[in-house]
Amino acid sequence: MTIECGVFHTTYESDMGLRRLPTERIRLGLFLIFIVVFPFLATPYWLNLGNQIAIATVGAIGLNILVGYTGQISLGQGAFMAVGAYSAGLLTLRAGLPWGVSIFLACLITSAVGSFFGIPSLRLKGLYLAIATLAAQEIIEWVVTHWTAVTGGTDALVVPAPELFGLRLNTDFRFYWLAVILAGATALFTANLFRSKVGRAFVAVRDQDVAASVIGVNVFRYKLLAFATSSFFVGLAGAMIAYYRNIITWERFTLETSIIYLAMIIVGGLGTIRGSLFGAALITLLPAFISSLGRGLQDSAPAVAAQLPNIQQAAFGIVIILFLVFEPEGLSKLWRNVKDYFHVWPFAYRRGNGER
Amino acid sequence: MDGDHAVGLSLEGVTLRFGGVTALKGVALEVHAGELLALIGPNGAGKTSILNCVSGLYRPQSGSITLQSRGGRRIPLHDLAPHQIARLGIARTFQNIELFAHMTVLDNLMLGRHVHMAGGVISGGLFWGKQRAIEIENRVRVEAVIDFMNLESIRRATVGSLPYGKQKLVELARALALDPQILLLDEPMAGMNTEEKESMARFILDAHEEWGVTPVMIDHDMDVVMDIADRVVVLDFGAVLAVGSPEEIRENPKVIEAYLGQEFGGEGGG
Ligand SMILES: Nc1ncnc2c1ncn2[C@@H]1O[C@H](COP(=O)(O)OP(=O)(O)O)[C@@H](O)[C@H]1O
Ligand SMILES: [Mg+2]
């Protein structure tokens, strides 16, 4: 963050704040108002998208903790979400636990499973680690589809909608509040984490692991901690899907899911919370946008409309390539540019390069 | 003659090989608590290798490295991992700066405090009372280092965006933030202009004199080395060639021969 003229922090505490500037606080306030007003104005279609975005944001923040902040690539996102979803569902279905307890335990279980599959990070980096996590994806997928006695195999698992104060959260409107509260808590927790000791050590491991070790960071321990922390939230996203869809099928958690989530954090911005939200929103809205375009073109240009489902996959790829080429730092960087522009407007001088 | 010094660090028979290359051949040397020791020698002599062995990045095939702790205990370092050695109060800088390039100067220095900070994932994520207090307490220490090294104006700059000379200073600051007992400096003045060298030398001397740090410094600038070091160790082909005061080293025939006609007191002894 840059130092603003006229804003003085008189204590270290206020200087360490998450929102240090009045304008930042105003923006956050406006965003929160939007979040609260949105479900009252939105159509069911948009509410559904809103819920999907909230869940994807939790998953993307989780993945970003590992990949963006700590620099450990993972292709196991889909499988870890499956662990969260199946654990949450089964703990309620088979053990009869209340949904809140199931979700929390599911997060812990995913955290443990994620840490276990993070062990190869002791020796492996980059592509090699990616392959090791790919193995995690395949192994977990295999277990889920073959351990029929417990998971029901390839059959769908039906999970009852959660109930809160006697209210069944079985509509998009009702589930929305649970989803945004969990997404908000995830974002706040993560923001705090990265302004304190452990979060800084994660970033140190990413930037320079040799230097991290000589200043006293136990690199392997922190890599495992990153896997554990990341998987906790990834598991939460999986559990949320279970309780939102009320139906769990393994097809939702394949390698494709892993790749879609990687796309979210790349397009949104690696190593930022805001980027996780932006990426989750864009990647959720993009297919929705293309299919609504298809419906719009149904009458006027049926030939084009017929091709759109194919184009959907390509469009997805193209968006990612465009970002990699033109803005490798993602939407979060674009947002910062816009913000900076208006910040100094109408004086077009460049501000210090002090922002992360 | 050195009997009245407390031993800070001692290396005995340290041998380090990389395949066919023997980087260190039975190196023995002592670092006395409270002195400023310079390590000199031609390129490839094994200077960096010694620092890497002490900080645990390289594991010598034989020999021992022992730390005499503040409490008088003798702690063998050669079996410890780098992060454990850092905890014992040994900090360092690198020949090719190794900073956390995407973080601010402030965060780099806060990382320098890592070993002094308590806290885990949950306390960090919640950031309630105790963790907040720990952050503030360590921030105060970091601000003292920032103040000491005049880094106020670049506190929130991203380290990667800083010029080379400034990065060298930030790396020293990060090492000092650890409150080290022993400070290993690998060519802290390399690639700097005279003015930058002078201020760097000043900071090292001040850290030594005011903060009681024991620096072990590798450098090629003989003027500076002879000026600020209490003792000099000369390394050649992975072995200790000579040890002594700057004056003794200057007159040592073996050293003069090794540096073959290169005049001492001139630029670039390596
Ligand atoms: N990681 C390494 N792998 C292989 N050889 C190395 C490694 N580090 C140092 N060496 C070798 O050890 C010798 C001493 O190197 P170094 O300690 O860097 O010397 P100096 O710092 O005195 O210039 C050189 O011959 C160098 O090639
Ligand atoms: Mg060297």
XYZ file of C-alpha atoms and ligand atoms in Angstrom:
654
model
C 0.000 0.000 0.000
C 1.184 3.418 -0.785
C 1.503 6.135 1.758
C -1.147 8.760 1.264
C -0.644 12.438 1.703
C -2.636 13.634 4.655
C -3.215 10.217 6.191
C -1.083 9.633 9.227
C -1.009 6.538 11.305
C -0.117 7.395 14.817
C 0.026 3.869 16.151
C 1.510 0.710 14.675
C -1.849 -0.872 15.233
C -3.664 1.456 12.853
C -0.726 1.233 10.475
C -1.128 -2.545 10.382
C -4.867 -2.339 9.680
C -6.410 -4.255 6.808
C -8.072 -1.131 5.439
C -5.677 1.651 6.171
C -7.220 4.446 4.144
C -10.616 6.134 4.346
C -11.279 5.476 0.655
C -10.583 1.798 1.161
C -13.043 1.696 4.024
C -15.694 3.437 1.937
C -15.213 0.954 -0.885
C -15.511 -1.965 1.502
C -18.671 -0.419 2.981
C -20.228 -0.051 -0.462
C -19.336 -3.624 -1.289
C -20.947 -4.884 1.913
C -24.104 -2.886 1.175
C -24.200 -4.466 -2.269
C -23.836 -7.928 -0.740
C -26.773 -7.295 1.579
C -29.048 -5.649 -0.988
C -28.264 -8.035 -3.844
C -30.490 -10.999 -2.846
C -33.525 -8.731 -2.491
C -33.141 -7.426 -6.014
C -31.762 -10.471 -7.784
C -33.798 -12.936 -9.811
C -33.507 -16.608 -8.835
C -31.141 -17.033 -11.776
C -28.794 -14.384 -10.401
C -29.154 -15.625 -6.849
C -28.016 -19.023 -8.009
C -25.001 -17.427 -9.658
C -24.355 -15.418 -6.488
C -24.267 -18.598 -4.421
C -21.979 -20.281 -6.896
C -19.630 -17.309 -6.787
C -19.580 -17.277 -2.984
C -18.703 -20.978 -2.880
C -16.113 -20.628 -5.647
C -14.578 -17.693 -3.766
C -14.005 -19.882 -0.721
C -12.417 -22.565 -2.898
C -10.330 -20.037 -4.804
C -9.048 -18.378 -1.631
C -8.133 -21.830 -0.357
C -6.232 -22.660 -3.517
C -4.634 -19.216 -3.582
C -3.215 -19.733 -0.087
C -1.283 -22.688 -1.445
C -0.503 -21.670 -5.014
C -0.547 -17.878 -5.046
C 0.833 -17.106 -1.620
C 3.069 -20.091 -0.899
C 4.070 -20.987 -4.462
C 3.181 -24.693 -4.267
C 1.314 -25.806 -7.363
C -1.648 -28.116 -6.866
C -3.730 -30.055 -9.346
C -5.599 -31.759 -6.521
C -8.172 -29.022 -5.870
C -11.095 -31.043 -7.256
C -10.228 -34.084 -5.171
C -9.777 -32.062 -1.995
C -13.175 -30.478 -2.587
C -14.548 -33.993 -2.974
C -13.093 -34.929 0.407
C -14.876 -31.932 1.938
C -18.160 -32.630 0.184
C -18.269 -36.369 0.882
C -17.058 -36.003 4.482
C -19.670 -33.358 5.246
C -22.429 -35.358 3.602
C -21.495 -38.707 5.100
C -20.999 -37.379 8.613
C -24.582 -36.179 8.556
C -26.057 -39.122 6.669
C -24.208 -41.959 8.367
C -23.200 -40.517 11.733
C -26.184 -38.243 12.128
C -24.135 -35.203 13.078
C -25.671 -31.733 12.785
C -24.696 -30.057 9.520
C -22.543 -27.362 11.188
C -20.463 -29.964 12.991
C -20.228 -32.051 9.834
C -18.959 -29.108 7.833
C -16.356 -28.225 10.432
C -15.145 -31.809 10.744
C -15.110 -32.090 6.946
C -12.767 -29.089 6.821
C -10.454 -30.726 9.347
C -10.498 -34.025 7.461
C -9.703 -32.293 4.173
C -6.957 -30.399 5.947
C -5.400 -33.674 7.099
C -5.754 -35.307 3.682
C -4.289 -32.207 1.992
C -1.315 -32.182 4.369
C -0.684 -35.839 3.670
C -0.595 -35.246 -0.068
C 1.583 -32.198 0.588
C 4.414 -34.343 1.916
C 6.065 -34.687 -1.526
C 6.588 -30.884 -1.454
C 9.531 -31.626 0.832
C 11.429 -32.759 -2.239
C 9.423 -31.662 -5.246
C 8.913 -28.248 -6.746
C 7.051 -26.775 -9.679
C 6.014 -29.224 -12.348
C 7.146 -32.238 -10.347
C 4.961 -31.215 -7.444
C 2.113 -30.620 -9.892
C 2.431 -34.231 -11.032
C 2.479 -35.449 -7.426
C -0.734 -33.544 -6.681
C -2.193 -34.928 -9.887
C -1.591 -38.338 -8.365
C -3.532 -37.156 -5.303
C -6.386 -36.168 -7.591
C -6.447 -39.560 -9.265
C -6.081 -41.561 -6.060
C -8.851 -39.697 -4.242
C -11.125 -39.867 -7.259
C -10.535 -43.602 -7.456
C -11.259 -44.069 -3.758
C -14.450 -42.018 -3.988
C -15.781 -43.945 -6.961
C -14.700 -47.406 -5.746
C -15.261 -47.319 -2.000
C -18.903 -48.011 -2.686
C -19.809 -49.177 0.811
C -19.086 -45.733 2.213
C -19.351 -43.194 -0.587
C -21.999 -44.891 -2.649
C -19.521 -45.095 -5.515
C -20.684 -43.430 -8.678
C -24.226 -43.063 -7.345
C -25.301 -39.665 -6.143
C -25.442 -39.007 -2.424
C -28.459 -37.051 -1.252
C -27.780 -34.599 1.564
C -30.562 -32.839 3.465
C -30.624 -29.058 3.324
C -29.166 -27.419 6.423
C -31.539 -26.017 8.983
C -30.945 -22.829 10.925
C -33.259 -21.621 13.722
C -35.954 -23.921 12.414
C -35.536 -22.551 8.911
C -34.552 -24.923 6.141
C -31.902 -23.315 3.940
C -33.361 -24.961 0.883
C -33.833 -21.916 -1.323
C -31.188 -19.834 -3.035
C -32.255 -16.807 -1.025
C -31.858 -18.585 2.303
C -28.634 -20.384 1.457
C -27.143 -17.117 0.209
C -26.720 -15.775 3.733
C -24.843 -18.833 4.900
C -22.685 -18.751 1.764
C -21.673 -15.094 2.049
C -21.014 -15.341 5.769
C -18.694 -18.312 5.221
C -17.029 -16.575 2.267
C -16.611 -13.391 4.307
C -15.155 -15.289 7.245
C -12.734 -17.078 4.913
C -11.625 -13.791 3.375
C -11.181 -12.090 6.744
C -9.278 -15.015 8.221
C -6.966 -15.127 5.218
C -6.391 -11.374 5.196
C -5.406 -11.551 8.849
C -3.198 -14.552 8.263
C -1.173 -12.675 5.675
C -0.520 -9.708 7.888
C 0.930 -11.892 10.604
C 3.825 -14.252 11.181
C 2.649 -17.448 9.501
C 1.325 -15.751 6.362
C 4.563 -13.842 5.890
C 6.502 -17.074 6.231
C 4.289 -18.640 3.517
C 5.163 -15.821 1.138
C 8.832 -16.073 2.117
C 8.819 -19.752 1.169
C 7.387 -18.803 -2.215
C 9.789 -15.927 -2.900
C 13.069 -17.383 -1.697
C 13.102 -20.635 0.198
C 16.843 -20.565 0.928
C 16.611 -17.110 2.461
C 13.495 -18.209 4.349
C 15.406 -21.081 5.927
C 18.360 -18.947 7.046
C 16.099 -16.458 8.788
C 14.629 -19.342 10.734
C 11.603 -20.498 8.750
C 11.254 -24.278 8.804
C 10.449 -24.456 5.105
C 9.003 -27.966 5.069
C 6.849 -27.329 8.115
C 5.436 -24.184 6.546
C 4.788 -25.920 3.238
C 2.767 -28.551 5.079
C 1.005 -25.828 7.057
C 0.119 -24.155 3.770
C -1.316 -27.415 2.454
C -3.259 -27.844 5.703
C -4.622 -24.284 5.758
C -5.418 -24.272 2.072
C -7.147 -27.656 2.197
C -9.240 -26.553 5.161
C -10.928 -23.885 3.046
C -10.998 -26.052 -0.067
C -12.794 -28.636 2.053
C -15.178 -25.914 3.207
C -15.991 -25.076 -0.407
C -16.663 -28.765 -1.066
C -18.886 -29.037 1.990
C -20.786 -25.918 0.924
C -21.418 -27.475 -2.475
C -22.770 -30.591 -0.770
C -25.235 -28.584 1.295
C -26.113 -26.207 -1.496
C -26.768 -28.799 -4.191
C -28.130 -31.339 -1.703
C -26.683 -33.924 -3.965
C -23.072 -35.088 -4.228
C -21.695 -36.691 -7.338
C -18.060 -37.350 -8.056
C -18.293 -35.721 -11.526
C -18.288 -32.360 -9.823
C -14.778 -32.909 -8.469
C -12.657 -34.100 -11.350
C -9.345 -32.836 -12.702
C -11.333 -30.353 -14.752
C -12.479 -28.740 -11.512
C -8.866 -28.463 -10.391
C -7.978 -26.725 -13.613
C -10.963 -24.393 -13.505
C -9.941 -23.287 -10.022
C -6.365 -22.719 -11.139
C -7.797 -20.598 -13.953
C -9.783 -18.581 -11.411
C -6.790 -17.610 -9.357
C -4.607 -16.938 -12.385
C -7.210 -14.742 -14.047
C -8.148 -13.109 -10.764
C -4.659 -12.595 -9.439
C -2.266 -14.947 -7.656
C -1.649 -14.192 -4.031
C -4.530 -11.802 -3.458
C -7.892 -12.291 -1.779
C -9.569 -9.774 -4.032
C -8.229 -11.687 -7.021
C -9.777 -14.899 -5.715
C -13.175 -13.188 -5.657
C -12.718 -11.598 -9.091
C -11.567 -14.861 -10.605
C -14.377 -16.847 -9.000
C -16.909 -14.321 -10.317
C -15.500 -14.168 -13.835
C -15.107 -17.906 -14.313
C -18.605 -18.508 -12.901
C -20.218 -15.792 -14.987
C -18.437 -16.519 -18.247
C -20.290 -19.765 -19.117
C -23.536 -18.234 -17.864
C -22.955 -15.252 -20.095
C -22.180 -17.388 -23.128
C -25.251 -19.578 -22.691
C -27.523 -16.582 -22.224
C -25.958 -15.182 -25.371
C -26.931 -18.478 -26.988
C -30.546 -18.072 -25.913
C -30.528 -14.530 -27.248
C -29.232 -15.674 -30.615
C -31.587 -18.649 -30.843
C -34.016 -16.802 -33.104
C -31.855 -14.303 -34.931
C -28.837 -16.521 -35.622
C -29.603 -20.154 -34.846
C -26.446 -21.356 -36.593
C -24.233 -19.363 -34.240
C -26.319 -20.360 -31.234
C -25.876 -24.020 -32.093
C -22.131 -23.609 -32.055
C -21.993 -21.775 -28.724
C -21.658 -24.807 -26.435
C -18.464 -25.655 -28.310
C -17.350 -22.064 -28.215
C -17.855 -22.070 -24.452
C -14.828 -24.294 -23.899
C -12.762 -22.292 -26.345
C -13.829 -18.974 -24.833
C -12.719 -20.217 -21.471
C -9.299 -21.052 -22.855
C -9.052 -17.802 -24.751
C -9.819 -15.703 -21.682
C -7.039 -17.421 -19.777
C -4.560 -17.009 -22.606
C -5.455 -13.339 -22.989
C -4.807 -12.783 -19.303
C -1.529 -14.633 -19.343
C -0.400 -12.521 -22.275
C -1.739 -9.084 -21.420
C -2.140 -9.021 -17.658
C -0.300 -11.880 -15.990
C -1.114 -10.355 -12.633
C -4.802 -10.767 -13.339
C -7.969 -8.805 -12.683
C -6.696 -7.709 -9.320
C -3.911 -5.779 -11.064
C -6.360 -4.219 -13.518
C -8.468 -3.138 -10.575
C -5.425 -1.579 -8.940
C -4.621 0.310 -12.136
C -8.138 1.725 -12.309
C -8.016 2.642 -8.636
C -4.662 4.327 -8.995
C -5.879 6.209 -12.020
C -8.838 7.706 -10.200
C -6.807 8.245 -7.136
C -4.532 10.793 -8.714
C -7.037 12.078 -11.233
C -6.797 14.657 -12.752
C -3.064 14.687 -12.092
C -1.507 11.945 -14.115
C 1.634 11.335 -12.135
C 2.723 7.858 -11.290
C 2.617 6.878 -7.702
C 5.284 5.029 -5.829
C 5.681 1.398 -6.600
C 5.030 0.435 -3.042
C 1.925 -1.633 -3.361
C 1.857 -5.362 -3.162
C 47.318 -15.432 23.246
C 43.675 -15.738 22.382
C 42.924 -17.537 25.636
C 41.197 -14.559 27.168
C 38.518 -14.448 24.470
C 35.274 -16.244 24.678
C 34.986 -18.511 21.663
C 32.013 -17.537 19.495
C 32.354 -20.152 16.836
C 34.914 -22.779 16.037
C 35.481 -24.868 12.936
C 37.711 -27.905 13.118
C 38.864 -30.000 10.200
C 35.944 -28.958 8.030
C 36.125 -30.740 4.692
C 33.579 -30.187 1.968
C 33.534 -31.867 -1.424
C 31.341 -31.443 -4.475
C 31.916 -34.534 -6.559
C 35.535 -34.248 -7.564
C 35.955 -30.690 -6.330
C 37.202 -30.240 -2.792
C 35.912 -26.833 -1.771
C 37.238 -26.962 1.795
C 40.200 -29.022 2.971
C 40.224 -29.457 6.726
C 39.505 -25.834 7.549
C 40.078 -24.855 11.170
C 39.254 -21.397 12.401
C 37.802 -19.599 15.377
C 35.505 -16.649 15.599
C 35.881 -14.866 18.918
C 32.837 -13.301 20.455
C 32.956 -9.547 20.040
C 35.513 -9.316 17.256
C 35.101 -8.319 13.630
C 36.598 -11.100 11.564
C 37.327 -10.731 7.862
C 37.559 -13.685 5.516
C 39.573 -13.003 2.385
C 41.002 -15.002 -0.471
C 40.891 -15.312 -4.237
C 37.719 -16.307 -6.090
C 36.905 -19.959 -5.584
C 38.992 -20.148 -2.399
C 36.007 -21.440 -0.462
C 34.893 -18.344 1.450
C 31.216 -18.637 0.623
C 31.388 -22.376 1.261
C 32.499 -21.684 4.831
C 29.512 -19.410 5.472
C 27.211 -21.958 3.863
C 28.550 -24.669 6.165
C 28.087 -22.494 9.235
C 24.532 -21.554 8.308
C 23.659 -25.153 7.523
C 23.108 -24.825 3.781
C 26.045 -27.134 3.043
C 26.841 -30.192 5.103
C 30.585 -30.854 5.360
C 31.681 -34.467 4.824
C 33.867 -34.284 7.893
C 34.885 -31.902 10.657
C 32.921 -30.052 13.280
C 31.384 -26.621 13.661
C 30.596 -25.572 17.208
C 28.832 -22.550 18.614
C 29.692 -21.256 22.049
C 26.337 -19.907 23.164
C 25.727 -16.882 25.348
C 24.983 -19.225 28.199
C 28.360 -20.930 27.788
C 27.012 -24.093 26.192
C 28.841 -25.655 23.259
C 26.384 -26.482 20.518
C 27.409 -28.549 17.488
C 26.003 -26.892 14.378
C 27.004 -29.363 11.687
C 23.957 -31.589 12.248
C 21.421 -28.794 12.422
C 19.151 -27.467 9.689
C 19.431 -23.806 8.603
C 16.296 -22.720 10.467
C 17.588 -24.269 13.691
C 20.909 -22.470 13.296
C 19.079 -19.165 12.783
C 17.298 -19.746 16.085
C 20.692 -19.884 17.799
C 21.355 -16.295 16.770
C 23.302 -16.677 13.549
C 22.138 -14.397 10.737
C 23.576 -13.812 7.306
C 23.516 -12.017 3.994
C 24.291 -13.484 0.580
C 26.766 -12.678 -2.148
C 23.885 -12.437 -4.631
C 21.189 -10.754 -2.566
C 18.480 -13.195 -1.466
C 15.546 -11.052 -0.408
C 11.820 -11.650 -0.647
C 11.461 -9.590 -3.787
C 7.673 -9.272 -3.880
C 7.349 -8.137 -0.296
C 7.823 -4.713 1.189
C 10.938 -3.714 3.086
C 8.813 -3.789 6.220
C 7.634 -7.367 5.632
C 11.183 -8.471 4.839
C 12.347 -7.098 8.163
C 9.337 -8.547 9.998
C 10.432 -11.896 8.567
C 13.802 -11.206 10.101
C 11.942 -11.339 13.438
C 10.414 -14.715 12.624
C 12.379 -16.685 15.216
C 11.328 -14.291 17.964
C 7.633 -14.423 17.201
C 5.073 -16.832 18.577
C 1.867 -17.650 16.762
C 0.281 -20.159 14.434
C -2.257 -20.288 11.647
C -5.294 -19.914 13.884
C -3.979 -17.079 16.040
C -2.757 -15.323 12.889
C -6.050 -15.731 11.071
C -8.039 -14.466 14.036
C -5.531 -11.705 14.805
C -6.972 -11.185 18.268
C -5.303 -9.695 21.319
C -2.204 -11.784 21.786
C -1.173 -12.125 18.144
C -1.836 -8.423 17.637
C 0.396 -7.623 20.601
C 3.161 -9.875 19.266
C 3.004 -8.176 15.870
C 3.202 -4.730 17.450
C 6.001 -5.687 19.807
C 8.118 -6.992 16.937
C 7.191 -4.076 14.720
C 8.761 -1.829 17.353
C 12.015 -3.786 17.087
C 11.886 -3.596 13.292
C 11.336 0.148 13.450
C 14.488 0.430 15.552
C 16.431 -1.305 12.772
C 14.764 0.882 10.131
C 15.746 3.919 12.138
C 19.302 2.638 12.643
C 19.783 2.047 8.925
C 17.860 5.095 7.678
C 15.341 3.070 5.728
C 12.292 5.154 6.707
C 11.647 6.467 3.211
C 11.521 3.007 1.603
C 9.676 1.220 4.385
C 6.716 0.321 2.164
C 8.573 -0.073 -1.100
C 8.545 -3.477 -2.747
C 12.055 -4.810 -2.343
C 12.362 -5.981 -5.944
C 11.850 -2.427 -7.168
C 14.774 -1.006 -5.191
C 18.211 -0.288 -6.648
C 20.989 -2.783 -5.931
C 22.728 -0.712 -3.276
C 19.508 -0.275 -1.311
C 18.740 -3.979 -1.544
C 22.124 -4.726 -0.003
C 21.194 -2.460 2.906
C 17.779 -4.095 3.303
C 19.414 -7.506 3.410
C 21.727 -6.356 6.184
C 18.741 -4.840 7.997
C 16.808 -8.104 7.759
C 19.771 -9.968 9.249
C 20.046 -7.414 12.061
C 16.327 -7.699 12.794
C 17.048 -11.222 14.007
C 19.163 -9.720 16.830
C 21.983 -12.038 15.874
C 24.931 -13.002 17.991
C 26.981 -13.769 14.902
C 26.435 -12.005 11.605
C 27.782 -13.670 8.452
C 28.263 -11.178 5.609
C 29.105 -12.413 2.132
C 30.655 -9.547 0.200
C 28.373 -6.849 1.596
C 30.154 -4.155 -0.382
C 30.569 -5.899 -3.715
C 29.383 -3.853 -6.658
C 28.959 -0.658 -4.673
C 30.417 2.759 -5.309
C 32.777 4.352 -2.788
C 30.058 6.302 -1.074
C 27.796 3.282 -0.678
C 30.736 1.217 0.569
C 31.480 3.801 3.204
C 27.967 3.843 4.544
C 27.772 0.062 4.483
C 31.057 -0.159 6.398
C 29.676 2.367 8.874
C 26.552 0.249 9.497
C 28.609 -2.895 9.985
C 30.913 -1.127 12.421
C 27.987 0.382 14.322
C 26.213 -2.970 14.523
C 29.458 -4.399 15.849
C 30.204 -1.678 18.355
C 26.764 -0.541 19.476
C 24.733 -3.723 19.189
C 27.491 -6.120 20.192
C 27.134 -8.234 17.067
C 30.085 -10.395 15.992
C 30.440 -9.949 12.215
C 32.236 -12.419 9.989
C 32.740 -10.568 6.747
C 33.931 -11.704 3.346
C 35.151 -8.910 1.140
C 37.497 -8.164 -1.679
C 38.142 -4.531 -0.891
C 41.435 -4.688 0.985
C 41.259 -1.051 2.047
C 37.999 -1.619 3.870
C 39.004 -5.000 5.249
C 42.305 -3.745 6.638
C 40.508 -0.716 8.009
C 37.704 -2.300 9.963
C 38.685 -5.913 10.738
C 40.145 -6.957 14.078
C 41.487 -10.163 12.598
C 41.846 -11.515 9.101
C 41.672 -15.108 7.895
C 43.181 -15.730 4.466
C 41.845 -18.662 2.512
C 43.431 -20.210 -0.554
C 42.415 -23.368 -2.411
C 40.021 -24.369 0.344
C 42.577 -24.164 3.140
C 43.525 -21.529 5.680
C 46.687 -19.818 4.481
C 47.146 -17.327 7.287
C 45.420 -15.837 10.313
C 46.342 -12.609 12.066
C 45.816 -8.926 12.590
C 45.549 -6.799 9.450
C 49.168 -5.699 9.945
C 50.429 -9.264 10.269
C 48.503 -10.316 7.193
C 49.835 -7.414 5.185
C 53.394 -8.507 5.921
C 52.877 -12.277 5.696
C 55.117 -13.583 2.887
C 52.798 -16.503 2.127
C 49.901 -14.135 1.630
C 51.943 -11.848 -0.536
C 52.962 -14.818 -2.629
C 49.426 -16.105 -2.986
C 48.267 -12.767 -4.167
C 51.288 -12.838 -6.498
C 52.446 -9.319 -6.990
C 49.021 -7.846 -6.434
C 49.588 -4.978 -4.154
C 47.829 -4.923 -0.836
C 45.853 -1.851 -0.139
C 44.848 -1.782 -3.756
C 41.437 -2.490 -5.204
C 40.295 -6.041 -5.803
C 42.450 -8.473 -3.879
C 40.600 -11.413 -5.427
N 26.983 -25.791 -4.850
C 28.179 -26.086 -5.394
N 28.300 -27.084 -6.284
C 29.472 -27.391 -6.828
N 30.616 -26.743 -6.559
C 30.567 -25.729 -5.677
C 29.352 -25.343 -5.061
N 29.589 -24.280 -4.226
C 30.906 -24.043 -4.333
N 31.499 -24.890 -5.201
C 32.923 -24.925 -5.556
O 33.653 -24.783 -4.379
C 34.763 -23.922 -4.568
C 34.682 -22.759 -3.593
O 33.611 -21.930 -3.947
P 33.151 -20.685 -3.067
O 33.049 -21.108 -1.667
O 31.936 -20.118 -3.685
O 34.381 -19.686 -3.240
P 34.522 -18.137 -2.911
O 33.309 -17.693 -2.196
O 35.751 -18.043 -2.084
O 34.694 -17.436 -4.212
C 34.728 -23.498 -6.036
O 35.596 -24.325 -6.749
C 33.308 -23.752 -6.430
O 33.225 -24.062 -7.793
Mg 31.863 -16.300 -2.740
